[in-house]
DNA sequence: CGTTGAAAGTGGCATATGCCACTAATTGGA
DNA sequence: TCCAATTAGTGGCATATGCCACTTTCAACG
């Protein structure tokens, strides 16, 4: 009723977060039967496509803070879906892999995810969705810096 | 170096969140001098454009869970930027408004936000940014439901 | 009117994310 | 070989978000 201006907000960040909340809930609902959240699903998937990726590699791929990744990983380790082990050549590096249980859970979740994905793309159009993802990936790849914030160093 | 597939992920939700993290940090950095986070800035702004909006109205506009809004609002109340008061006709309703201090902080933040906004749009292009926001708003407006999840009710 | 159901928030609990200060392990020289 | 700088993670603290169970008010009805 109120605050319904056409261009809701000109802030790219606010608009992005707002839509992320909306879509996040949709995917979360779809994944609910598996007990996974959308974020956890994405994380398990990312781990599964890597070759026992290091924490840092995962964080970089997901554009996520390393410590945030550590936190997010905890429930998955606790629930026995992933396990970690030190790299053989560099003991600073911690590698991550799915457990059999984690792989099974991922397989289960992928089926649920597919339903949500298809449902969404039926509404918005597969091509538009692909184009949107491409644009988002492009934005994510930008080397943004505030000119005033980092003059030299 | 690794995990650099062109189409990083086909999941619309994962892609959206990933970019939101990226852009969120950029705007957060830009707003840092004000002490506000991007989310708080967006919330103050939303409050400022409304007519002493009710919690529910804000939550709806931002597509945010009402209780989440309550939580997010706390630090802003604690810091004296916003205050709440019960609606005169319906005591269930809690209305929110900026304090003078909050308005001042918002004005200060808007300057910082403008820099980030301009910087971002210089990189991606103002038109593409506008188109992206339009698409995101469209996605946010979709009435998504899992067909299997809600057969009747 | 009194009962009932809807509407608006609150609090608790759990995950999601970031930043900062630290620790441990490596690497690069001097 | 030994120390300084770098790299990879961890833990603590704070905000961001959601869901669920309640509590308080209203509104509708009989």
Coordinates of N, CA and C (backbone and C1' of nucleotides) in Angstrom, one line a residue, chain A residues 17 21 25 54-56 66-67 71 74 92-94, chain D residues 6-14 16-19:
Chain A
X17 N 20.4 -7.5 -2.5 CA 20.2 -8.2 -1.3 C 18.7 -8.6 -1.1
X21 N 17.2 -12.3 -0.7 CA 16.4 -12.8 0.4 C 15.2 -13.5 -0.2
X25 N 14.8 -17.7 0.1 CA 13.7 -18.4 0.8 C 13.1 -19.4 -0.1
X54 N 41.1 -26.8 -1.0 CA 41.6 -26.2 0.2 C 40.5 -25.2 0.6
X55 N 40.5 -24.9 1.9 CA 39.5 -23.9 2.4 C 39.7 -22.6 1.5
X56 N 40.9 -22.1 1.4 CA 41.1 -20.9 0.6 C 40.5 -21.0 -0.8
X66 N 37.3 -16.1 4.3 CA 37.8 -17.4 4.7 C 37.2 -17.8 6.1
X67 N 37.2 -16.9 7.0 CA 36.7 -17.2 8.3 C 35.2 -17.5 8.2
X71 N 33.1 -20.9 9.5 CA 31.9 -21.0 10.4 C 30.9 -21.8 9.7
X74 N 31.1 -25.5 9.7 CA 31.0 -26.3 11.0 C 29.8 -27.2 11.1
X92 N 49.8 -26.0 6.5 CA 49.0 -24.8 6.8 C 47.6 -25.1 6.1
X93 N 47.7 -25.8 5.0 CA 46.5 -25.9 4.2 C 45.5 -27.0 4.7
X94 N 44.3 -26.7 4.8 CA 43.3 -27.7 5.2 C 42.4 -28.0 4.0
Chain D
dT6 P 55.2 -9.0 3.3 O5' 54.7 -10.5 3.1 C5' 55.6 -11.4 2.4 C4' 54.9 -12.7 2.1 C3' 53.3 -12.6 2.0 O3' 52.9 -13.5 1.0 C1' 53.8 -14.0 3.8
dT7 P 51.4 -13.6 0.6 O5' 51.0 -15.0 1.3 C5' 51.9 -16.1 1.2 C4' 51.2 -17.4 1.6 C3' 49.7 -17.4 1.4 O3' 49.3 -18.8 1.2 C1' 50.2 -17.4 3.7
dA8 P 47.8 -19.1 0.9 O5' 47.3 -19.7 2.3 C5' 48.0 -20.9 2.8 C4' 47.2 -21.6 3.9 C3' 45.7 -21.5 3.7 O3' 45.1 -22.7 4.2 C1' 46.3 -20.3 5.7
dG9 P 43.5 -23.0 3.9 O5' 42.9 -23.0 5.4 C5' 43.5 -22.1 6.3 C4' 43.4 -22.7 7.7 C3' 41.9 -22.7 8.3 O3' 41.8 -23.6 9.3 C1' 43.2 -20.9 9.2
dT10 P 40.4 -23.6 10.2 O5' 40.7 -22.7 11.4 C5' 41.9 -23.0 12.2 C4' 41.8 -22.4 13.6 C3' 40.4 -22.5 14.2 O3' 40.5 -22.6 15.6 C1' 41.0 -20.2 13.9
dG11 P 39.3 -23.0 16.5 O5' 39.3 -21.9 17.7 C5' 40.0 -20.7 17.5 C4' 39.6 -19.6 18.5 C3' 38.1 -19.8 19.0 O3' 38.0 -19.2 20.3 C1' 38.3 -17.9 17.5
dG12 P 36.6 -18.8 21.0 O5' 36.5 -17.3 20.8 C5' 37.6 -16.4 21.1 C4' 37.1 -14.9 21.0 C3' 35.7 -14.7 21.5 O3' 35.7 -13.4 22.1 C1' 35.8 -14.2 19.2
dC13 P 34.3 -12.9 22.8 O5' 33.7 -11.8 21.7 C5' 34.6 -10.9 21.1 C4' 33.9 -9.9 20.2 C3' 32.4 -9.7 20.6 O3' 32.1 -8.3 20.3 C1' 32.5 -10.6 18.5
dA14 P 30.6 -7.8 20.7 O5' 29.9 -7.5 19.3 C5' 30.7 -6.8 18.3 C4' 29.9 -6.6 17.0 C3' 28.3 -6.5 17.3 O3' 27.7 -5.5 16.5 C1' 28.8 -8.3 15.9
dA16 P 23.1 -5.5 10.3 O5' 23.0 -7.0 9.7 C5' 23.8 -7.4 8.7 C4' 23.2 -8.6 7.9 C3' 21.7 -8.4 7.7 O3' 21.4 -9.2 6.5 C1' 22.1 -10.3 9.1
dT17 P 20.1 -8.8 5.6 O5' 19.1 -9.9 5.9 C5' 19.5 -10.9 6.9 C4' 18.9 -12.2 6.6 C3' 17.4 -12.1 6.6 O3' 16.8 -13.0 5.6 C1' 18.2 -13.5 8.4
dG18 P 15.2 -13.0 5.4 O5' 14.8 -14.5 5.8 C5' 15.6 -15.2 6.7 C4' 15.1 -16.6 6.8 C3' 13.6 -16.7 7.1 O3' 13.1 -17.9 6.7 C1' 14.8 -17.1 9.1
dC19 P 11.5 -18.2 6.9 O5' 11.5 -19.2 8.2 C5' 12.3 -20.3 8.2 C4' 12.0 -21.1 9.5 C3' 10.5 -21.2 9.7 O3' 10.2 -22.5 10.3 C1' 11.6 -20.1 11.5

